[in-house]
Short mmCIF file of N, CA and C in Angstrom, two decimals:
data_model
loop_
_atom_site.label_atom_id
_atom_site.label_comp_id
_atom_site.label_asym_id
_atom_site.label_seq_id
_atom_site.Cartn_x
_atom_site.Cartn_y
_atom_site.Cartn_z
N UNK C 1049 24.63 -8.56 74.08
CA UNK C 1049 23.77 -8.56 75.18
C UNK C 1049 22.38 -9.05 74.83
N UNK C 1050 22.08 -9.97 74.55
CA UNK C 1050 21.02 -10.80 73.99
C UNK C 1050 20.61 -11.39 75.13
N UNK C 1051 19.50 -11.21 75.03
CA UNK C 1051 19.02 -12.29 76.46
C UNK C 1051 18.41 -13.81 76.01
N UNK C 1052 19.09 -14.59 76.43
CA UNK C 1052 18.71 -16.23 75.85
C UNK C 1052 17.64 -16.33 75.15
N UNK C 1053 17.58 -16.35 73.82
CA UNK C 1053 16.38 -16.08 72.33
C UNK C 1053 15.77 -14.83 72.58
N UNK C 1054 15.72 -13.65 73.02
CA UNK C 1054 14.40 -13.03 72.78
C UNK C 1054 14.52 -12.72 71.87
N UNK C 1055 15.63 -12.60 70.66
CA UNK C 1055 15.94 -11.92 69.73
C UNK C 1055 15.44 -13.49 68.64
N UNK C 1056 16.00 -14.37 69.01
CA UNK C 1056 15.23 -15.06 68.03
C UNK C 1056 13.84 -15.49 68.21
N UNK C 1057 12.98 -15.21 69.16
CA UNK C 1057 11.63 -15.27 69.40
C UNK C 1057 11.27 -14.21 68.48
N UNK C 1058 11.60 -12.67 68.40
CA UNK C 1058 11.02 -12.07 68.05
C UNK C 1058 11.52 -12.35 66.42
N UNK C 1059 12.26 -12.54 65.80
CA UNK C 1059 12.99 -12.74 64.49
C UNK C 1059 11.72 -14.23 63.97
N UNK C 1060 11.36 -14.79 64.70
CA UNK C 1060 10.72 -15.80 64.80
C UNK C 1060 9.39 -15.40 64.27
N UNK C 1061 8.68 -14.65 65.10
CA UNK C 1061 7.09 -13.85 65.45
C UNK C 1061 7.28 -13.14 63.74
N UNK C 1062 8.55 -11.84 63.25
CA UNK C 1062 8.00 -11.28 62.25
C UNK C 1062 8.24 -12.26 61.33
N UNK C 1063 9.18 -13.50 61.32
CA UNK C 1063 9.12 -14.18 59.76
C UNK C 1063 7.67 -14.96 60.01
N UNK C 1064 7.28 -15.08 60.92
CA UNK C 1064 5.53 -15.73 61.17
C UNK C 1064 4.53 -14.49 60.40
N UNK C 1065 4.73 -13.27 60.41
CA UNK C 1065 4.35 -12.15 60.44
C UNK C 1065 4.23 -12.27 58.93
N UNK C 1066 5.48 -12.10 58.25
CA UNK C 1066 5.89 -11.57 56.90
C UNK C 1066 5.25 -13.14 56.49
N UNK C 1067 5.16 -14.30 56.51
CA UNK C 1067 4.93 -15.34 55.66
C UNK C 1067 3.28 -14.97 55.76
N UNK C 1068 2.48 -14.57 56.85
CA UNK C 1068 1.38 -14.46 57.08
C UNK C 1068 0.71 -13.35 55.98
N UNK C 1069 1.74 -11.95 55.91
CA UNK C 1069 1.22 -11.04 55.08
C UNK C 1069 1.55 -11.25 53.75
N UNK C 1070 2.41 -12.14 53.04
CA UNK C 1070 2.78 -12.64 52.10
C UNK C 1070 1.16 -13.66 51.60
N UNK C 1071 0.82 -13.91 52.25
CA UNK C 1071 -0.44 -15.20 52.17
C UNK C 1071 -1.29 -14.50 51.90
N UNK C 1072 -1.82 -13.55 52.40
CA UNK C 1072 -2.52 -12.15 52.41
C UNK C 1072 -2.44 -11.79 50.96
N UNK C 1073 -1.91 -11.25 51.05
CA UNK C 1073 -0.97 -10.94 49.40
C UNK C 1073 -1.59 -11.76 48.29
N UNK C 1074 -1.41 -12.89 49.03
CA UNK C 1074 -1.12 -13.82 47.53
C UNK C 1074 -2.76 -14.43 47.61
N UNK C 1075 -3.38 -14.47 48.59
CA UNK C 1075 -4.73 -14.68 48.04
C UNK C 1075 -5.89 -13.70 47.61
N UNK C 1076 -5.36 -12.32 47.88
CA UNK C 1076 -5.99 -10.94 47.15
C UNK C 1076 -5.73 -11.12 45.66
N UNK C 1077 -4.45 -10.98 45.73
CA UNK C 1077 -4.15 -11.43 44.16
C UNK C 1077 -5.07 -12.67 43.00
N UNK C 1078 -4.91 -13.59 43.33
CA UNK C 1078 -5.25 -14.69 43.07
C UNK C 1078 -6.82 -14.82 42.69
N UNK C 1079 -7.67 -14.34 44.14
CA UNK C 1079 -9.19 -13.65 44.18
C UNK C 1079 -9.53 -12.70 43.03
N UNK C 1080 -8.56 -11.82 42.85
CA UNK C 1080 -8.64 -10.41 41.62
C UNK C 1080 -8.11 -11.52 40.50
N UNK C 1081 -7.71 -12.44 40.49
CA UNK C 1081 -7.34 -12.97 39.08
C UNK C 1081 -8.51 -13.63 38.48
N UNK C 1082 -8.59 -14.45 39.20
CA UNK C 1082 -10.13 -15.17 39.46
C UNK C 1082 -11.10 -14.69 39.04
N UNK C 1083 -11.70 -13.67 39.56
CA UNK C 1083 -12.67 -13.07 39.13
C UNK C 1083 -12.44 -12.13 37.76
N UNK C 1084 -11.53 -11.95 37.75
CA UNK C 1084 -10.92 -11.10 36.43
C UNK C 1084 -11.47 -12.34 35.25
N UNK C 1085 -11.20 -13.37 35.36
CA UNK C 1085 -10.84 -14.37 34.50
C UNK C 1085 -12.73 -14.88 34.63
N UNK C 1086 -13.27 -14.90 35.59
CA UNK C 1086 -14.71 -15.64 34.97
C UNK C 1086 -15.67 -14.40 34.87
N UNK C 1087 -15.16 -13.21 34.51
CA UNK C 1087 -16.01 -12.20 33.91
C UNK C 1087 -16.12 -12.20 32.59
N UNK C 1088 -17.43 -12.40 31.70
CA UNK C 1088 -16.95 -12.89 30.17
C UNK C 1088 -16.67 -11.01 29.61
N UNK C 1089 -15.95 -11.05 28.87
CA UNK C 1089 -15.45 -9.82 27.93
C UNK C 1089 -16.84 -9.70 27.49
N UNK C 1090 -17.32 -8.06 27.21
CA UNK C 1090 -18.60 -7.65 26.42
C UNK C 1090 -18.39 -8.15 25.09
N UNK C 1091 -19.19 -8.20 24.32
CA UNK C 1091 -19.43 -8.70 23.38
C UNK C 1091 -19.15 -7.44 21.59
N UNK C 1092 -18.02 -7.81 21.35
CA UNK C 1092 -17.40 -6.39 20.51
C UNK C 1092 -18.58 -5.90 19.86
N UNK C 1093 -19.26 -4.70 19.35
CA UNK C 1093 -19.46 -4.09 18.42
C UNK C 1093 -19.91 -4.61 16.96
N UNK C 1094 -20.56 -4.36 16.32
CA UNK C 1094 -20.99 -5.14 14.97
C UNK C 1094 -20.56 -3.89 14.19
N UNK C 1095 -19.23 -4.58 13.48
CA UNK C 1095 -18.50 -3.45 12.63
C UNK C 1095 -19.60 -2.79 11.47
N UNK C 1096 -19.33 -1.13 11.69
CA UNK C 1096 -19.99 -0.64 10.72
C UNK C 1096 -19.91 -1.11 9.00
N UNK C 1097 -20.94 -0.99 7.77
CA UNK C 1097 -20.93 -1.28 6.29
C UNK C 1097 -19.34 -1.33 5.91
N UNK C 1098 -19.47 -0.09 6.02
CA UNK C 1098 -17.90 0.20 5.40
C UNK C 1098 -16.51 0.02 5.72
N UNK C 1099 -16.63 -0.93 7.56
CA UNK C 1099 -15.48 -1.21 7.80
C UNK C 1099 -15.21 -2.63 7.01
N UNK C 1100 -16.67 -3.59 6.96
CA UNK C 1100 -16.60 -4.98 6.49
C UNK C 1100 -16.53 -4.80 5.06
N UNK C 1101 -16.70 -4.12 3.79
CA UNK C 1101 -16.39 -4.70 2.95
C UNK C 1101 -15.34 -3.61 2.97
N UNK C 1102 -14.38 -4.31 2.01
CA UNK C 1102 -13.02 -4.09 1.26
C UNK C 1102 -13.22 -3.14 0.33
N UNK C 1103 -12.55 -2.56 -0.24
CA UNK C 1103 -12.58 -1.57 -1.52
C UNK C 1103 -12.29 -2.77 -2.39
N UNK C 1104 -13.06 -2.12 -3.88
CA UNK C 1104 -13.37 -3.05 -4.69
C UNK C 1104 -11.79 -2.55 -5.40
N UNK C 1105 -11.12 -3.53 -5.78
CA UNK C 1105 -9.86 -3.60 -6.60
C UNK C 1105 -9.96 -2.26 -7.69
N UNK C 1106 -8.53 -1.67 -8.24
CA UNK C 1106 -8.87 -0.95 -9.07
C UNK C 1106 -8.27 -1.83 -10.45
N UNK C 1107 -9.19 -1.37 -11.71
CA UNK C 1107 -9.34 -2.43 -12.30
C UNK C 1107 -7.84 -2.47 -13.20
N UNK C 1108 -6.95 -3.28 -14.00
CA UNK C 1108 -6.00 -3.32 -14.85
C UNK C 1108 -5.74 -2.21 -15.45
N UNK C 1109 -7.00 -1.87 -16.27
CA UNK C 1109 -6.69 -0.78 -17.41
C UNK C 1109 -6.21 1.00 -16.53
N UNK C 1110 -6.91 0.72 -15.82
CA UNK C 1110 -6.78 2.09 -14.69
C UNK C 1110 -5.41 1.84 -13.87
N UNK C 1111 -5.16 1.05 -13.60
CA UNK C 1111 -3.57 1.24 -13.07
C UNK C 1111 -2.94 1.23 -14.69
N UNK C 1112 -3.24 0.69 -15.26
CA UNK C 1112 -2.35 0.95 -16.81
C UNK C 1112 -1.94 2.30 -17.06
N UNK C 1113 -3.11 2.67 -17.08
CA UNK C 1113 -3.09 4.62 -17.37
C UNK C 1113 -2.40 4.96 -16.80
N UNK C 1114 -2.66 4.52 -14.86
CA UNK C 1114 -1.97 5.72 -14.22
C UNK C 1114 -0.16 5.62 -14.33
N UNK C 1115 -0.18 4.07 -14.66
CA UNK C 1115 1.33 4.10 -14.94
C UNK C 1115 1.61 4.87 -16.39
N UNK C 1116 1.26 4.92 -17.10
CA UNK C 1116 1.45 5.26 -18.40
C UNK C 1116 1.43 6.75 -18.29
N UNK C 1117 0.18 7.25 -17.72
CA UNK C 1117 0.18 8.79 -17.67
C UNK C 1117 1.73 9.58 -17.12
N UNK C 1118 1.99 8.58 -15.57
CA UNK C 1118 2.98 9.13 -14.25
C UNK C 1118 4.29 9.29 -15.79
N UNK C 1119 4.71 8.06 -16.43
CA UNK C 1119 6.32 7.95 -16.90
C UNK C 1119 5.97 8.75 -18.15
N UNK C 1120 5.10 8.57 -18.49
CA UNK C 1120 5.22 9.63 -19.67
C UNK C 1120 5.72 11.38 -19.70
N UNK C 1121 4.09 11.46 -18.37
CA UNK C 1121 5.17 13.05 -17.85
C UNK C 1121 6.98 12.96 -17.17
N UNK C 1122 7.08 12.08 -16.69
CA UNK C 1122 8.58 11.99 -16.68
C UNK C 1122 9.15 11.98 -17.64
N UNK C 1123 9.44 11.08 -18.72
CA UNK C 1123 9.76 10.95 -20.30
C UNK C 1123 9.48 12.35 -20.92
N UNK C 1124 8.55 12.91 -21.10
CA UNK C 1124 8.43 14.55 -21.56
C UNK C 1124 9.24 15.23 -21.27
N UNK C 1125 9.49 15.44 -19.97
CA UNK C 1125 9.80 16.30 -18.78
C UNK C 1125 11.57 16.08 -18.92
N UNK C 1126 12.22 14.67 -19.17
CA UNK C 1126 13.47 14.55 -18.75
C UNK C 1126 14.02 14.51 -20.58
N UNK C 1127 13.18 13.61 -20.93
CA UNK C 1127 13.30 12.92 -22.29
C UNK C 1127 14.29 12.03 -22.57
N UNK C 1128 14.66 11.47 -21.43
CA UNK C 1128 15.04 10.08 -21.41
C UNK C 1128 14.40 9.49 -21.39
N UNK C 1129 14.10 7.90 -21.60
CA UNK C 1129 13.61 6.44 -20.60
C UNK C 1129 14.05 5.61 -20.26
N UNK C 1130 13.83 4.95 -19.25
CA UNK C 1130 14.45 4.29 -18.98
C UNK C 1130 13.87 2.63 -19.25
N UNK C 1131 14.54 1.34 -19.18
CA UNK C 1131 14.09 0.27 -19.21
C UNK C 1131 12.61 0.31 -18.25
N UNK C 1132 12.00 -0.78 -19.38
CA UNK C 1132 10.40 -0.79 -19.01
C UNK C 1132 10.24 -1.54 -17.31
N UNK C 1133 11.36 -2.59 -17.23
CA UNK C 1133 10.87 -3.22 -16.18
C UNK C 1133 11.44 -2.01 -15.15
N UNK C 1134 12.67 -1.31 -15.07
CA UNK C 1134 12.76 -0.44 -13.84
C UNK C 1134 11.54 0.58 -13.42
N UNK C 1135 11.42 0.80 -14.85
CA UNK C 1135 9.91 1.50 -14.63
C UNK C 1135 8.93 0.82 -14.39
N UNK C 1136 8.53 -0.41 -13.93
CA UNK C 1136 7.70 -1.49 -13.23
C UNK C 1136 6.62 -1.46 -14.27
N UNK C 1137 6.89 -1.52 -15.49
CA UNK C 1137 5.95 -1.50 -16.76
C UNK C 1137 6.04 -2.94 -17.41
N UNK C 1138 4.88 -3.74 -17.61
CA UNK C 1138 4.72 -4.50 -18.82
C UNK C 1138 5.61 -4.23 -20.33
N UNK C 1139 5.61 -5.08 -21.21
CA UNK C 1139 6.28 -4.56 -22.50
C UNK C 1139 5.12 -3.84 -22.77
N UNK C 1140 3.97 -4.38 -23.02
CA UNK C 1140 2.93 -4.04 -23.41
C UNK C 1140 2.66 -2.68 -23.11
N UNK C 1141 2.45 -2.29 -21.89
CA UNK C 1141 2.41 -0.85 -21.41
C UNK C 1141 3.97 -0.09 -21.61
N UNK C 1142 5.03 -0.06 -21.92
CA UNK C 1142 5.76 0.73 -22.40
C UNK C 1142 5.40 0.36 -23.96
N UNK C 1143 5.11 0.03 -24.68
CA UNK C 1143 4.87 -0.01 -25.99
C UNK C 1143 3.69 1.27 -26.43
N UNK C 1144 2.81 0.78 -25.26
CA UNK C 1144 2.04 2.80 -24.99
C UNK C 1144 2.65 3.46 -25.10
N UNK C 1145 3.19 3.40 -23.91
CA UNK C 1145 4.17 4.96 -23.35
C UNK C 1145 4.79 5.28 -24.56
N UNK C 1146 5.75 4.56 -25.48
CA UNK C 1146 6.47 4.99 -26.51
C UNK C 1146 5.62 6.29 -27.40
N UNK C 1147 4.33 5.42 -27.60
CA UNK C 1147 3.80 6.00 -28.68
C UNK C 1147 2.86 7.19 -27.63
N UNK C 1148 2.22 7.21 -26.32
CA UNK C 1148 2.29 8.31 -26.54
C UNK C 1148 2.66 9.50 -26.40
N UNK C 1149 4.07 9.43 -25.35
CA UNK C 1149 5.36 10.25 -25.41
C UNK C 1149 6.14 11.09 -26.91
N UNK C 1150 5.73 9.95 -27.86
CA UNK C 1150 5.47 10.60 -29.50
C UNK C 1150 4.85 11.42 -29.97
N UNK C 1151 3.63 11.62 -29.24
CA UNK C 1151 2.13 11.74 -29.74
C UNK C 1151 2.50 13.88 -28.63
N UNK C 1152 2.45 13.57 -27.83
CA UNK C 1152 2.40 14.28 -26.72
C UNK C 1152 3.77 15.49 -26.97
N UNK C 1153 5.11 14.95 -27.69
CA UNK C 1153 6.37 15.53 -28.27
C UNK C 1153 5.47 16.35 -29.41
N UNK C 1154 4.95 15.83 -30.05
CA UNK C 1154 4.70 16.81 -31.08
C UNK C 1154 3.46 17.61 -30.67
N UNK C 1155 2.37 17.32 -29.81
CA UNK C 1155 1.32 18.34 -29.47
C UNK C 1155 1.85 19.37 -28.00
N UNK C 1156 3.09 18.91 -27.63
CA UNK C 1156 3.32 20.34 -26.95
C UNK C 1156 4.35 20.87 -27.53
N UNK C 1157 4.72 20.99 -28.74
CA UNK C 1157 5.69 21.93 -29.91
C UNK C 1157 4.66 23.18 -30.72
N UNK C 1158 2.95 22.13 -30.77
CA UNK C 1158 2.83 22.84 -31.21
C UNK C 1158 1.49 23.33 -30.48
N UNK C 1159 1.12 22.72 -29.60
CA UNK C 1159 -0.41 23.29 -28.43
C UNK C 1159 0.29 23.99 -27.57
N UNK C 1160 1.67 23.49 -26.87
CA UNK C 1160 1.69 23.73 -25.33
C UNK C 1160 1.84 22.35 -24.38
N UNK C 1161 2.14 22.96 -23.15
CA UNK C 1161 1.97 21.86 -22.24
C UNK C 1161 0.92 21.46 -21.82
N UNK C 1162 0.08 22.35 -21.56
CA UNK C 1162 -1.21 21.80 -21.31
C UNK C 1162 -1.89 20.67 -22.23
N UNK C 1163 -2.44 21.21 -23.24
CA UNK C 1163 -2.71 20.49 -24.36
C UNK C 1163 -1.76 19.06 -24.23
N UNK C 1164 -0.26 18.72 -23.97
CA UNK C 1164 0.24 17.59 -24.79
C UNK C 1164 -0.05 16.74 -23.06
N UNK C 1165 -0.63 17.80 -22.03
CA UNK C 1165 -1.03 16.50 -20.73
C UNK C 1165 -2.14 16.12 -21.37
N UNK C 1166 -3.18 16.55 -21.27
CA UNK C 1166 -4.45 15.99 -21.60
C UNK C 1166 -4.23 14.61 -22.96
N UNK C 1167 -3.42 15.23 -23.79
CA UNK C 1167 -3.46 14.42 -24.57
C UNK C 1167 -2.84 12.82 -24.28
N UNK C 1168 -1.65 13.06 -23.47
CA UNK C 1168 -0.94 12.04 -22.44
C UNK C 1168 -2.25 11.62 -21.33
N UNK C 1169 -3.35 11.74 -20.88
CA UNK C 1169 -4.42 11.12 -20.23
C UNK C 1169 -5.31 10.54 -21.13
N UNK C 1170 -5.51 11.42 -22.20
CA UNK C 1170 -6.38 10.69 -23.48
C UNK C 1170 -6.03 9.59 -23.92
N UNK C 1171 -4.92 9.66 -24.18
CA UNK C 1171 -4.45 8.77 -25.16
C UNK C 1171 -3.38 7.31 -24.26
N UNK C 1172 -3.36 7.16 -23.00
CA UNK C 1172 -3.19 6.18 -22.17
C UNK C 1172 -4.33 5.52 -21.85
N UNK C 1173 -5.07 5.91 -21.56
CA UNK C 1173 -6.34 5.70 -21.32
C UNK C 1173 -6.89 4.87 -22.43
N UNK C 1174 -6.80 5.50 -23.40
CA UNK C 1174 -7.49 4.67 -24.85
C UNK C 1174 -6.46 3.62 -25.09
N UNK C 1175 -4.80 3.86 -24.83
CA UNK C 1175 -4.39 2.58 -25.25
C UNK C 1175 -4.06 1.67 -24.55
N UNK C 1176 -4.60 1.91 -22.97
CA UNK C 1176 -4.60 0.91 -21.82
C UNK C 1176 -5.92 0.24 -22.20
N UNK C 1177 -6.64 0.54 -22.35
CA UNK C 1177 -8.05 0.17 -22.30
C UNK C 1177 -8.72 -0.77 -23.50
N UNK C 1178 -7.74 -0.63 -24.61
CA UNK C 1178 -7.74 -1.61 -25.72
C UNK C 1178 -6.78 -2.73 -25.58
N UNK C 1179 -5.17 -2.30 -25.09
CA UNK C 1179 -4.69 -3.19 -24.80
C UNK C 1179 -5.52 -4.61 -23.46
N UNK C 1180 -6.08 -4.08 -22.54
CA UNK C 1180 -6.70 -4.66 -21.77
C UNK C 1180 -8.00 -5.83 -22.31
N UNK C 1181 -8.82 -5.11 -23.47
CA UNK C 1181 -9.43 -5.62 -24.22
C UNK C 1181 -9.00 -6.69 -25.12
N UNK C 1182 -7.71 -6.77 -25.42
CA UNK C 1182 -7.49 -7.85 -26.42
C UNK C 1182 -6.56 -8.80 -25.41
N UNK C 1183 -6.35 -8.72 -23.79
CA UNK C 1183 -6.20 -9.72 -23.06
C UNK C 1183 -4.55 -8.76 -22.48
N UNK C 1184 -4.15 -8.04 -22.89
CA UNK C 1184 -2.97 -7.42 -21.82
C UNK C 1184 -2.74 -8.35 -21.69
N UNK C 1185 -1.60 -8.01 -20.57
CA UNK C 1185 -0.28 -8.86 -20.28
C UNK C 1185 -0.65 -10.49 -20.23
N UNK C 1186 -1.46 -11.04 -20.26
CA UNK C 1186 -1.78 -12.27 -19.84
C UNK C 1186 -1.63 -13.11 -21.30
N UNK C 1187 -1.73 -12.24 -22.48
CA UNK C 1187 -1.56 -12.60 -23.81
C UNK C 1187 -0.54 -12.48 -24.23
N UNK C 1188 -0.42 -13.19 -25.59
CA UNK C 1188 0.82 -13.10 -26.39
C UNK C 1188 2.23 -13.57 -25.28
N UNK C 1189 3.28 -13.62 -26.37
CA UNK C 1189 5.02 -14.07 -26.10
C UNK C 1189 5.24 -13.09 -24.71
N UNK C 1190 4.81 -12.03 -24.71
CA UNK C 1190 5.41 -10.88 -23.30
C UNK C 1190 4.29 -10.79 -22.37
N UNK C 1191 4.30 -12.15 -21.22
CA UNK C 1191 3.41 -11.81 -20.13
C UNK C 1191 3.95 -11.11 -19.13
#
């Protein structure tokens, strides 16, 4: 029971309607983009001292130790060792460790444990720190 178009007059009027509010739409949008886009961003912050520089590297001989100190108390502790490279050691720095896992065996037989740590910090320390001095890993047949 349609009466000759009114139904497509009016089907007519809302797709006129909906393309109209669609336009609407799309130039709000467009306006908010726009202006979004020629607003310049503030200008960041001037990073504080200490975010701009870097920490200064820690130097060879000091990671030497700390490797030397860490496997040694393991080596004490288990009294195994294991290969130098699994232990992420230079030859050079297990050639330490040997001696002072030696050194450290006989001063906690007869100091204690205490005594044979300190002596395991002493004595990495002194032989990281000479090895480093006469050119470490960068010298000799075992770089």
């Amino acid at each position: 029971m349609t009466t000759g178009g009114a139904g497509r007059a009016g089907t007519a009027r809302d797709g006129a309607g909906r393309t109209a509010a669609a336009a609407s739409v799309a130039a709000v949008l467009a306006a908010g983009l726009l202006s979004g886009c020629a607003t310049p961003a503030p200008a960041p912050a001037p990073a504080s001292p200490s975010v701009q520089n870097s920490p200064s590297p820690t130097p060879p001989e000091a990671l030497c130790t700390r490797l030397v100190v860490h496997w040694a108390r393991e080596v004490l502790g288990s009294g195994t060792y294991g290969d130098y490279q699994s232990m992420g050691l230079s030859n050079g720095q297990y050639e330490i460790l040997r001696s002072v896992v030696d050194e450290a065996r006989v001063e906690h037989k007869r100091r204690g444990a205490d005594a044979a740590d300190e002596l395991i910090r002493r004595e990495a320390r002194t032989g990281c720190a000479a090895w480093y001095r006469s050119g470490g890993p960068g010298a000799g047949a075992w770089r």
